[in-house]
Short mmCIF file of C-alpha atoms and ligand atoms in Angstrom, two decimals:
data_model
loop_
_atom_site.label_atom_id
_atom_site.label_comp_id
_atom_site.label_asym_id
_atom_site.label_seq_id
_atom_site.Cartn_x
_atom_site.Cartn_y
_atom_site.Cartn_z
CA UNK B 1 97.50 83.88 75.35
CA UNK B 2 98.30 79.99 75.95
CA UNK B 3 96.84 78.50 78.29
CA UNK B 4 97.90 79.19 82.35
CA UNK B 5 95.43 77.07 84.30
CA UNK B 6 93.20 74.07 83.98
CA UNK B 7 89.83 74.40 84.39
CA UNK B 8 90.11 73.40 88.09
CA UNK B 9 87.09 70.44 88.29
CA UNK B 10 84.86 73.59 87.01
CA UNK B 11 82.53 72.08 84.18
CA UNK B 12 81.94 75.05 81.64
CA UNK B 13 78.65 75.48 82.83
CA UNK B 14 80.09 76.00 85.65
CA UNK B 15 82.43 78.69 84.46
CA UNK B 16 79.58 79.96 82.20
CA UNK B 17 77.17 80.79 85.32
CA UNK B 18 79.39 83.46 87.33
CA UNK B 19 79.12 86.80 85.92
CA UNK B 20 82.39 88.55 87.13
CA UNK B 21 83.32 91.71 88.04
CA UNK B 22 85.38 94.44 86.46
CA UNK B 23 86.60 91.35 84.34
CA UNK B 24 86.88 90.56 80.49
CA UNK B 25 84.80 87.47 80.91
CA UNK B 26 84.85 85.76 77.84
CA UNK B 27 89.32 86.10 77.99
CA UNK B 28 89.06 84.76 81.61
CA UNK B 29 86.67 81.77 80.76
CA UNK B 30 89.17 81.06 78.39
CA UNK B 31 92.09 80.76 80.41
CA UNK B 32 90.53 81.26 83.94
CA UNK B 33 93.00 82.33 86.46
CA UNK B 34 91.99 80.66 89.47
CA UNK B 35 93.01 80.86 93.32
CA UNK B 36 92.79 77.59 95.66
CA UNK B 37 94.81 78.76 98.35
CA UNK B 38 96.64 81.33 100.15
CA UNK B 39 99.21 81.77 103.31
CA UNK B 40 101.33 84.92 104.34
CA UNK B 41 102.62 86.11 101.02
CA UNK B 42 101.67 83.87 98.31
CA UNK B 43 98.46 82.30 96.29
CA UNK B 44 98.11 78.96 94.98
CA UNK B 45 96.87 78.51 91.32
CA UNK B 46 94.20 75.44 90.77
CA UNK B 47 97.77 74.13 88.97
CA UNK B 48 99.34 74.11 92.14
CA UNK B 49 101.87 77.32 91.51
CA UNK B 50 102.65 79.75 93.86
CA UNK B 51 102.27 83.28 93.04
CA UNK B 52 103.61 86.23 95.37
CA UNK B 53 100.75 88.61 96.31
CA UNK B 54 102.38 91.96 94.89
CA UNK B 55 98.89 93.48 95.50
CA UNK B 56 97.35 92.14 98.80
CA UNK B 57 94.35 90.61 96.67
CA UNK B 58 92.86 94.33 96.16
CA UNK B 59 94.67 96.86 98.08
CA UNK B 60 92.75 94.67 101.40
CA UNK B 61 95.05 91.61 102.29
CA UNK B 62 97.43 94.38 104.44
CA UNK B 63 98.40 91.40 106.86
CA UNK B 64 98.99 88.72 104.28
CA UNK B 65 96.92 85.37 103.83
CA UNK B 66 95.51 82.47 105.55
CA UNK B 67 95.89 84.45 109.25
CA UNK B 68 94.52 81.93 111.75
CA UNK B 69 93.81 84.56 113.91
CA UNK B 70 90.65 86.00 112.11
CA UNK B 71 89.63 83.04 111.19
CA UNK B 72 89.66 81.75 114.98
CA UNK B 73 87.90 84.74 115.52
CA UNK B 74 85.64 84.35 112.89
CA UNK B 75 84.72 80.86 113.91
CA UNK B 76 83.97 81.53 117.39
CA UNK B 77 81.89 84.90 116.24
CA UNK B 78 79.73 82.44 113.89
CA UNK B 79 79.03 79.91 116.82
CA UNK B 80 78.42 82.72 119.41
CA UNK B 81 76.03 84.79 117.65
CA UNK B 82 76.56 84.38 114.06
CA UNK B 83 73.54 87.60 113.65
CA UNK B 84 72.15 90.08 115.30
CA UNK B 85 69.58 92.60 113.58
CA UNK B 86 71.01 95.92 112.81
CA UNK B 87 68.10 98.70 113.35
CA UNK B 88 66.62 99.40 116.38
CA UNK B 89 69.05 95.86 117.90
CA UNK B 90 72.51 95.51 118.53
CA UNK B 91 75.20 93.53 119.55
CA UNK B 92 78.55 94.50 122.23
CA UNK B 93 81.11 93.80 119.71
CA UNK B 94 79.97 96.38 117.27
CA UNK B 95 80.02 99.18 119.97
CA UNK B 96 83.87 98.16 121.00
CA UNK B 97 85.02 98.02 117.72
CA UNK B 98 83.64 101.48 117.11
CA UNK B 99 85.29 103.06 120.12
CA UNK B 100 88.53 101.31 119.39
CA UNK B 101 88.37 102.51 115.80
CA UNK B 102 87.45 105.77 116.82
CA UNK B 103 90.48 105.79 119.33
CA UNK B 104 92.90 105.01 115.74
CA UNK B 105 90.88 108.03 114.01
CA UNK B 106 92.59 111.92 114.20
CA UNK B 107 91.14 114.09 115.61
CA UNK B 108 87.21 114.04 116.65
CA UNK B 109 86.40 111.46 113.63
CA UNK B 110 85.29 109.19 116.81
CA UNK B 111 81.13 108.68 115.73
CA UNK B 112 81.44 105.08 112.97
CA UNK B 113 78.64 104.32 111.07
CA UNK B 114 79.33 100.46 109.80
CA UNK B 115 78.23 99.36 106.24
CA UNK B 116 79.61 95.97 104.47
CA UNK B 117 81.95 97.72 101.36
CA UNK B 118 83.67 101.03 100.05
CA UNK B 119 80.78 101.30 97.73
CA UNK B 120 78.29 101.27 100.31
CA UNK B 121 80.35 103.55 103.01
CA UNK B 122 81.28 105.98 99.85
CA UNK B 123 77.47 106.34 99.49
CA UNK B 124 77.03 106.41 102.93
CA UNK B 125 78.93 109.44 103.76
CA UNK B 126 77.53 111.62 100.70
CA UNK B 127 74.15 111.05 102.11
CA UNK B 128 75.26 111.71 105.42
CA UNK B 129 77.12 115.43 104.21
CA UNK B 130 73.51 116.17 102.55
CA UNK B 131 71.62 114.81 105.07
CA UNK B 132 73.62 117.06 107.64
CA UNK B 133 73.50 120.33 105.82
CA UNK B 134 69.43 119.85 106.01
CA UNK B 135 69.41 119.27 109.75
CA UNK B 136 71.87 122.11 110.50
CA UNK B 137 68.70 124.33 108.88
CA UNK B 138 70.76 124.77 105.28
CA UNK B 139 68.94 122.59 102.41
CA UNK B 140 70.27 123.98 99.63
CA UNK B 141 73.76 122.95 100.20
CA UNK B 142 73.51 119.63 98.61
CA UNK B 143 75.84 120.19 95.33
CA UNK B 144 78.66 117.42 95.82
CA UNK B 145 82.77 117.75 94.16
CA UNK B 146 84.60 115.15 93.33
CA UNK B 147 87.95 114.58 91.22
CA UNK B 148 88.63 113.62 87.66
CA UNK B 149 90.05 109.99 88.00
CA UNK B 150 88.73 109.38 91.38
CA UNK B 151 87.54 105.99 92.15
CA UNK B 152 84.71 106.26 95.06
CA UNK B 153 83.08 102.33 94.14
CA UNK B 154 80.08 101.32 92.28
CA UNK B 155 77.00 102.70 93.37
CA UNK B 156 75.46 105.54 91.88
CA UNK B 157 76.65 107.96 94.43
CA UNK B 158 80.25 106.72 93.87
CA UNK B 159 80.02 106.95 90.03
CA UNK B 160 78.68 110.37 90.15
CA UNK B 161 80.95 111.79 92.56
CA UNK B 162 84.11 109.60 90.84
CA UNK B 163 85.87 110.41 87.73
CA UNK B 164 86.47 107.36 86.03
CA UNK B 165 84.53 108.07 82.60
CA UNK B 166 85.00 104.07 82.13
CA UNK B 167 82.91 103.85 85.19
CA UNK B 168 80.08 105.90 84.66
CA UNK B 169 79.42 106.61 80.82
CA UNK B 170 77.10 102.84 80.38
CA UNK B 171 74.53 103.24 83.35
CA UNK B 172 72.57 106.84 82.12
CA UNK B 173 72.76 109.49 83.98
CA UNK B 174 74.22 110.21 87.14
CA UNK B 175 74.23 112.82 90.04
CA UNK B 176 74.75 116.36 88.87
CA UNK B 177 78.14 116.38 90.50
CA UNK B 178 81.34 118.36 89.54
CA UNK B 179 84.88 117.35 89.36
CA UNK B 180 88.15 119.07 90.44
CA UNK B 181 90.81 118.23 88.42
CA UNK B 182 93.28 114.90 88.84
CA UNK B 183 96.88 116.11 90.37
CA UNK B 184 99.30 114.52 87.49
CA UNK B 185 101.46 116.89 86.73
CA UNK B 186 104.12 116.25 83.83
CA UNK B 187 106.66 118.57 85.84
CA UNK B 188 106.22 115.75 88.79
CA UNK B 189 107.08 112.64 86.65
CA UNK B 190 109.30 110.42 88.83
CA UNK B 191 108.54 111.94 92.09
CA UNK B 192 109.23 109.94 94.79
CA UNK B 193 106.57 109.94 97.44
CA UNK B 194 104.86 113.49 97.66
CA UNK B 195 105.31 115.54 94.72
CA UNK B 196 107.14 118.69 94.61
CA UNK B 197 104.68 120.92 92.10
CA UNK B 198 101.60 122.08 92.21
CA UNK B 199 99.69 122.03 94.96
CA UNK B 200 98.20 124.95 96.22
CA UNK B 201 97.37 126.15 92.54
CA UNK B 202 95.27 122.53 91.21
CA UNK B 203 93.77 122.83 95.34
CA UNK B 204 92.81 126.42 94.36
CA UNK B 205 90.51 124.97 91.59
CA UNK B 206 87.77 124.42 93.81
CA UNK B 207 87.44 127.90 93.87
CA UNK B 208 85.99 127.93 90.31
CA UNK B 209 83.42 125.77 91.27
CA UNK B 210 82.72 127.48 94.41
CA UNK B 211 82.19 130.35 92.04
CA UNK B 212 80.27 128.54 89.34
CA UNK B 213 78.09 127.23 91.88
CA UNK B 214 77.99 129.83 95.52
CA UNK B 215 79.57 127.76 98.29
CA UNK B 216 75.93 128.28 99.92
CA UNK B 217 74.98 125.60 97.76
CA UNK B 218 78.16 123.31 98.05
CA UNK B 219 77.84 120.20 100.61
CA UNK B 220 81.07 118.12 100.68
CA UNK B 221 84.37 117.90 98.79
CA UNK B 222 84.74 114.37 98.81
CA UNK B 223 88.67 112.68 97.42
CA UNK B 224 90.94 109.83 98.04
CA UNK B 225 93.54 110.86 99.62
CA UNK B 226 96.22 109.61 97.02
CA UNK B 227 94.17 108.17 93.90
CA UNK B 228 94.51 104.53 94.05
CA UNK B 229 92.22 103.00 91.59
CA UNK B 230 93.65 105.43 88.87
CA UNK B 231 97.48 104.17 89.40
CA UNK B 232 98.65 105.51 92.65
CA UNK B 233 98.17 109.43 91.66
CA UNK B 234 99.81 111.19 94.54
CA UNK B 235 98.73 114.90 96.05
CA UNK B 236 101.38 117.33 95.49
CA UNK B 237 102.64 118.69 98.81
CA UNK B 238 100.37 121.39 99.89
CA UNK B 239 97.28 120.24 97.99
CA UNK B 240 95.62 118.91 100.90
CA UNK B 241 96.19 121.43 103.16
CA UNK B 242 94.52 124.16 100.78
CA UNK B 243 91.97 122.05 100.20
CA UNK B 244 91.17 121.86 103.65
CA UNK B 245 91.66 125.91 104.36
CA UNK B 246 88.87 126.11 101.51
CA UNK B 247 86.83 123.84 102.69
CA UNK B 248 86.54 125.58 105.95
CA UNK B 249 86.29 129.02 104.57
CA UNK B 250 83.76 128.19 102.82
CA UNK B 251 82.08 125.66 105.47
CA UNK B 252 82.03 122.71 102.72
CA UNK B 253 82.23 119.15 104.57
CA UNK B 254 86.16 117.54 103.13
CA UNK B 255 85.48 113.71 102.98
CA UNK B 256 88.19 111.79 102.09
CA UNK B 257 87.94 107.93 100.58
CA UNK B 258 90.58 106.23 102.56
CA UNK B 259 89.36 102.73 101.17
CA UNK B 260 92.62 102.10 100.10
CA UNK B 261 94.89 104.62 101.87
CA UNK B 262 93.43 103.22 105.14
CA UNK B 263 94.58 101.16 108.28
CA UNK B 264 98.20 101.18 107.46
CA UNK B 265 98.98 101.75 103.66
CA UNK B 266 100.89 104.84 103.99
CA UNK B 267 102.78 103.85 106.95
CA UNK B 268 100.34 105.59 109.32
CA UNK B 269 96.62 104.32 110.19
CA UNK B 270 95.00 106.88 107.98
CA UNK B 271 96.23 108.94 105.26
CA UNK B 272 94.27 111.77 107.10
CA UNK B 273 97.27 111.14 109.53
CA UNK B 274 100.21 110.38 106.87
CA UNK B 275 99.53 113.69 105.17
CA UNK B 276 98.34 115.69 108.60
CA UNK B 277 95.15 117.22 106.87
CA UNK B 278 91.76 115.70 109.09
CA UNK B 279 88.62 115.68 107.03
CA UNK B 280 85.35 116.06 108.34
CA UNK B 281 83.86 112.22 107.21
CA UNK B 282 86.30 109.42 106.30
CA UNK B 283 85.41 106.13 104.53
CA UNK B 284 87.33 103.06 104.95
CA UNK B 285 86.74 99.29 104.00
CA UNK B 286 89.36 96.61 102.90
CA UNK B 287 91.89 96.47 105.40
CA UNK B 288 89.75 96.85 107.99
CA UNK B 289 89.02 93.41 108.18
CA UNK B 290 92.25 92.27 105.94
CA UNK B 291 89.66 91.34 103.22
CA UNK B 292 88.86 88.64 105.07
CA UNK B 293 84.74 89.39 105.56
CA UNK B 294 83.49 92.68 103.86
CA UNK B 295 82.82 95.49 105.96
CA UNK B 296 83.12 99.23 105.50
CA UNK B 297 83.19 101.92 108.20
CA UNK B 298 82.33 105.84 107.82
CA UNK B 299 84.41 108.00 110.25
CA UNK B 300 82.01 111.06 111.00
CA UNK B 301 83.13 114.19 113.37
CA UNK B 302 81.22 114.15 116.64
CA UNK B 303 79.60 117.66 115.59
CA UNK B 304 78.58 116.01 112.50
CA UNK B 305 76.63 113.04 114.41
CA UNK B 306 75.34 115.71 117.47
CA UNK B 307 73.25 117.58 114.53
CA UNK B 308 71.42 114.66 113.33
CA UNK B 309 70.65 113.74 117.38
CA UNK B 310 67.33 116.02 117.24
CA UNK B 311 63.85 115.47 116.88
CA UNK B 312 61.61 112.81 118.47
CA UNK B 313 63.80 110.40 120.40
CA UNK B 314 61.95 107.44 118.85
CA UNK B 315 62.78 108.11 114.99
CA UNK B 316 65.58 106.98 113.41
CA UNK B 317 67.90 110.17 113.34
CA UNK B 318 69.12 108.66 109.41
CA UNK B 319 67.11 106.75 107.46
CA UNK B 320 69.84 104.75 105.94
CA UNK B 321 71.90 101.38 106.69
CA UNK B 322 72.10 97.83 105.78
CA UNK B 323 70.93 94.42 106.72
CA UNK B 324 74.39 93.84 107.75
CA UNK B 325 75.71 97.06 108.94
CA UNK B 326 78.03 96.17 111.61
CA UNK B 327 78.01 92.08 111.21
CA UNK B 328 79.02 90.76 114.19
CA UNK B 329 81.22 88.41 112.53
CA UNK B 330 82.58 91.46 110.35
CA UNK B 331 83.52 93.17 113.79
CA UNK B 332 85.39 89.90 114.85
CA UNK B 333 87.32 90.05 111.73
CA UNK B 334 87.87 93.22 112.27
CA UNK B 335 88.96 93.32 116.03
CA UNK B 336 91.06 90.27 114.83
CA UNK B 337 93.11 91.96 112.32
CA UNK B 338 93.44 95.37 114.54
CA UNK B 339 95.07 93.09 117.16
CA UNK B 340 97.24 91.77 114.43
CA UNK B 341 98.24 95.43 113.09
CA UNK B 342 99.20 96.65 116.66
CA UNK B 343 100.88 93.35 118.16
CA UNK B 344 103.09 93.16 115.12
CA UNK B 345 103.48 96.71 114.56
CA UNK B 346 103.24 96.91 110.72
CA UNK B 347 101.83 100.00 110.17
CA UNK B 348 105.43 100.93 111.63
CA UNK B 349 106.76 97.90 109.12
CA UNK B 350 105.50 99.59 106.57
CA UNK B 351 107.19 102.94 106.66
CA UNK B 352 110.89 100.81 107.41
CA UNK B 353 110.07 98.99 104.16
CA UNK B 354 108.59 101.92 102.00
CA UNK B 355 112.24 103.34 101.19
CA UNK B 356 112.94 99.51 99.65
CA UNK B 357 109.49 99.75 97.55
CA UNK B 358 110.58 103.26 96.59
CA UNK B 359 114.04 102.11 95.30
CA UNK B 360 113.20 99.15 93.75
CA UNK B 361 110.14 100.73 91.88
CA UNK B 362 112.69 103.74 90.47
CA UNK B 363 115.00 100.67 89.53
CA UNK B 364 112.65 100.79 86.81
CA UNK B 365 113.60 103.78 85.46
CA UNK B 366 115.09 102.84 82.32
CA UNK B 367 113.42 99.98 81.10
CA UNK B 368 111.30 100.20 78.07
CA UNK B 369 108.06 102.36 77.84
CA UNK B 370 108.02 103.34 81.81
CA UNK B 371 107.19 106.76 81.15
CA UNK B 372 106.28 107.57 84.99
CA UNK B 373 106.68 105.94 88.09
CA UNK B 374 105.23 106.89 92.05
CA UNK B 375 105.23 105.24 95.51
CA UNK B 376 103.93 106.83 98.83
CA UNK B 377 104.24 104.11 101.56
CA UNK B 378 103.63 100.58 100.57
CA UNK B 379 102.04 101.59 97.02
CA UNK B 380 104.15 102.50 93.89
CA UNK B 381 102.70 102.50 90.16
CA UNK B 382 104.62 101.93 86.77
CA UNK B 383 102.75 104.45 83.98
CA UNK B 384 103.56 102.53 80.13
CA UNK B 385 103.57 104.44 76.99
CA UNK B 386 100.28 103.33 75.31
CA UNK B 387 100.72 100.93 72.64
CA UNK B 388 99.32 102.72 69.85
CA UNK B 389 95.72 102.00 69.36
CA UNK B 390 95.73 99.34 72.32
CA UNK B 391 95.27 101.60 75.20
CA UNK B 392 95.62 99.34 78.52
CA UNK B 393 97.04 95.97 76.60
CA UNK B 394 100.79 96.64 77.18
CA UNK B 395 100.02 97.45 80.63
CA UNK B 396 97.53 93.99 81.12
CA UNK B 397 100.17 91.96 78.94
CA UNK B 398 102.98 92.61 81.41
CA UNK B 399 100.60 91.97 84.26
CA UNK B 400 99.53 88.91 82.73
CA UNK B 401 103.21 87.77 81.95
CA UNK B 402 103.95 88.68 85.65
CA UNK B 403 101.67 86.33 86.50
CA UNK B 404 102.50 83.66 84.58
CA UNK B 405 106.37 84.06 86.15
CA UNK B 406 104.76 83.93 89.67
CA UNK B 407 103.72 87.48 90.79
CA UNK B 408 100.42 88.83 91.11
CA UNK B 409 100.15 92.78 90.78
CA UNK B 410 97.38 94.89 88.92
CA UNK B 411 96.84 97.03 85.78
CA UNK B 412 94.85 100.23 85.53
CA UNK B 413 94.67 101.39 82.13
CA UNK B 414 98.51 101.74 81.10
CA UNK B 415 99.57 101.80 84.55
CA UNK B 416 100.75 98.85 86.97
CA UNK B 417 99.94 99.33 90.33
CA UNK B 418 102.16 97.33 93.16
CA UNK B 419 100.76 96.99 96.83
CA UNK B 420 102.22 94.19 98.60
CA UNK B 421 101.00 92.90 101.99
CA UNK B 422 103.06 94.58 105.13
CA UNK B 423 104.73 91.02 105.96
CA UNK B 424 106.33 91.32 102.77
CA UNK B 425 110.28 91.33 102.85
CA UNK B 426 113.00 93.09 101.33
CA UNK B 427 113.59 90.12 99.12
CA UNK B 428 110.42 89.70 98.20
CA UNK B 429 110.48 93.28 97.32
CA UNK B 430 113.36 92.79 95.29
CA UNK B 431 111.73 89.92 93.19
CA UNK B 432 108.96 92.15 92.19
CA UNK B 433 111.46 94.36 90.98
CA UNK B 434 113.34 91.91 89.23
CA UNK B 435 110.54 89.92 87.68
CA UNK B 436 108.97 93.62 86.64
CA UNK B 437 112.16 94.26 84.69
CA UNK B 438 112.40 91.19 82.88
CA UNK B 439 108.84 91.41 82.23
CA UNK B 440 109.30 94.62 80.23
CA UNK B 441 112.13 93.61 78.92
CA UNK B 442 110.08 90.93 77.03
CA UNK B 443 106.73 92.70 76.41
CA UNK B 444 106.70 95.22 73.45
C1 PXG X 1 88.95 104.67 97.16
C2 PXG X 1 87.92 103.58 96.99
N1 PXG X 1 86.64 103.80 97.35
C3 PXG X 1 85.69 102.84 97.20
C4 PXG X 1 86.02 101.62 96.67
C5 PXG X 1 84.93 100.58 96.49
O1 PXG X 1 85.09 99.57 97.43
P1 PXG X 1 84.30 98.20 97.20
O2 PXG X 1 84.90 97.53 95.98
O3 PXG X 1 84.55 97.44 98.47
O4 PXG X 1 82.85 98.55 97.00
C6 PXG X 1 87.33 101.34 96.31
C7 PXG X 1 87.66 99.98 95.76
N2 PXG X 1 88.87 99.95 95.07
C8 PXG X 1 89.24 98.95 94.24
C9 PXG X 1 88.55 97.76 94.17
C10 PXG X 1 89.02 96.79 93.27
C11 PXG X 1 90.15 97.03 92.46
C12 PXG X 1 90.80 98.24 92.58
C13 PXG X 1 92.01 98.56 91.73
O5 PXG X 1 92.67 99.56 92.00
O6 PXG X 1 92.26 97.81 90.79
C14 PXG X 1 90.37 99.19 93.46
C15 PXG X 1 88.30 102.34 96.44
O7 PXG X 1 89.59 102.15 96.05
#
């Protein structure tokens, strides 16, 4: 690959010293790809190009770059009270931004237990579905279901309880958790937004693990409500719903991961919402504070939280949180960016501009090796025919190439995932588009 970037003023010790994530070091230190700036839609490269963000940083930028309102915010927050300790302490903002997050939540998801990541609040909320089923008196439901292909973060809850085998096979073993099947369906190639097929029967699939296992022993279903991490895998109408009937038949907690689906990405605040089926725990992150300061929040039913208030008054109800659960300067980022999502209305921008993402994505029918392609709201992927023997390359080298022409998007094994800011515009849309077609026009 030639060269993209200089080295930015970074000596290679420099380079040499960060180990980096989810990355093929020794290609990037090569030919680093580095960010110096961003505003609204676009990055700067340390070579001083501008690249459209065609995948708001990672699935978290939802209101674009550089927004001077968080970082007002954020500035203000730092001078105020810049910490407060989290156990047993507290600080106002943290207990507004709940209720006001709780007010956005269906339903009764209105108790918000903060964390700093959708790692930590996947983790969180499996320990809280255990943790739950022991206080309502039933121990032995602690067995936990997740989904081939899911992608639930890093820690070792969310690697037991995900289904990327690329995620879990080098760190030993896991939790003993099982996996409902992924919903890709061949007969639902091409489906724009929810698919068509098979819904109720890959929902009714729990059912063999409920009978594997005895749903007395079952604690939580926990899924994303689309797949994001895996290339935008979509649930086929109906699948949620069933999913939900079984879950309550067989009183198993539903918590879905709406890291990515969350606080606007589907055109409504939550998938939960999009879709109309309400879990029982919901974990967000990303665009709650448009990437700007890491935070996570867990979404918990009010029944959920009254079980754990028992007991002396004076122990912790759950032993669990973090240093910086609920930051206050994550909270300010976070009130910051809610302000921005309701005074310019674009979780309502994105459903007017999903249609264009859906059309210009299908554009893309007929260029070479798109063997699949699938948008809900302002997300779309692009599956590639492996190249034989090079499983993910063809889908990196077009990302790669995209980048070098000015757009930033993502590859997850041979699929291209797009999932632009909510300030993009139709033109912008159509660029993507245009620069993904020539783009696989050139790449074999
Ligand atoms: C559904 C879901 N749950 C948890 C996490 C973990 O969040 P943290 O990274 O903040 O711990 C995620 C993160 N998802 C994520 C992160 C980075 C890249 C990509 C990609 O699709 O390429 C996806 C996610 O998508």
């Amino acid at each position: 690959m030639a060269e993209i970037d200089s080295f930015a003023g970074l000596s290679p010790d420099e380079l040499d010293a960060h180990w980096m994530p989810f990355t093929g070091n020794r290609q990037f230190k090569a030919n680093p790809r580095l960010f110096v700036r961003a505003e609204g839609m676009h990055y700067t490269t340390a070579d001083g190009r501008q690249v459209l963000d065609g995948f708001s940083g990672l699935w978290c930028c939802n209101a674009g770059h550089g927004r001077k309102e968080i970082a007002d915010a954020v500035a203000r927050q730092l001078v105020e009270l810049d910490y407060s300790p989290a156990f047993q302490f507290g600080h106002p903002l943290s207990f507004k931004l709940a209720k006001r997050l709780a007010d956005m939540a269906p339903d009764d998801l209105n108790r918000i237990f903060f964390c700093n990541s959708g790692s930590e609040a996947a983790d969180t909320a499996l320990k809280i579905a255990r943790a739950y089923w022991r206080a309502k008196g039933r121990p032995e439901k602690i067995r936990l279901i997740g989904r081939a292909q899911g992608y639930h973060g890093v820690n070792f809850g969310g690697i037991s309880i995900g289904g990327m085998p690329g995620n879990r096979k080098h760190f030993g073993p896991a939790l003993d958790v099982d996996h409902l099947p992924h919903t890709l369906l061949p007969e639902n190639r091409f489906s724009r937004g929810l698919p068509a097929h098979g819904g109720e029967a890959m929902a009714a699939r729990l059912l063999d693990i409920i009978e594997l296992h005895g749903a007395e022993n079952i604690a939580a279903v926990m899924i994303e409500p689309f797949a994001g991490s895996a290339g935008v895998i979509l649930p086929p109408k109906g699948y949620l719903q069933r999913l939900r009937e079984l879950c309550n038949q067989y009183e198993i907690l539903l918590i879905f991961d709406e890291v990515i689906t969350g606080f606007g990405r589907t055109g409504a605040a939550f998938a939960a919402e999009a879709f109309g089926v309400v879990p029982d725990i919901m974990t967000t992150a990303k665009g709650i504070s448009n990437g700007a300061v890491p935070m996570g929040a867990v979404f918990a039913r009010e029944e959920i939280y009254n079980t754990f208030m028992q007991g002396p008054e004076h122990i912790p109800e759950l032993a669990h949180g973090y240093t910086y659960s609920a930051h206050p300067v994550a909270c300010a980022a976070a009130m910051a960016t809610l302000d921005i999502y309701e005074h310019e209305k674009l979780f309502a921008r994105v459903q007017s501009l999903a249609p264009h993402l859906e059309e210009a994505l299908h554009s893309l029918r007929d260029c070479p090796h798109v063997i699949d392609i699938r948008n809900c709201g302002l997300a779309g992927a692009i599956q590639l025919q492996p190249r034989a023997g090079e499983a993910s390359k063809r889908a990196m080298e077009v990302v790669l190439e995209s980048y070098r022409r000015g757009l930033l998007l993502r590859w997850t094994g041979d699929t291209i995932a797009v999932a632009p800011p909510f300030i993009i515009d139709t033109a912008q849309i159509e660029t993507i588009a245009k620069t993904l077609r020539a783009v696989l026009q050139k790449v074999d």
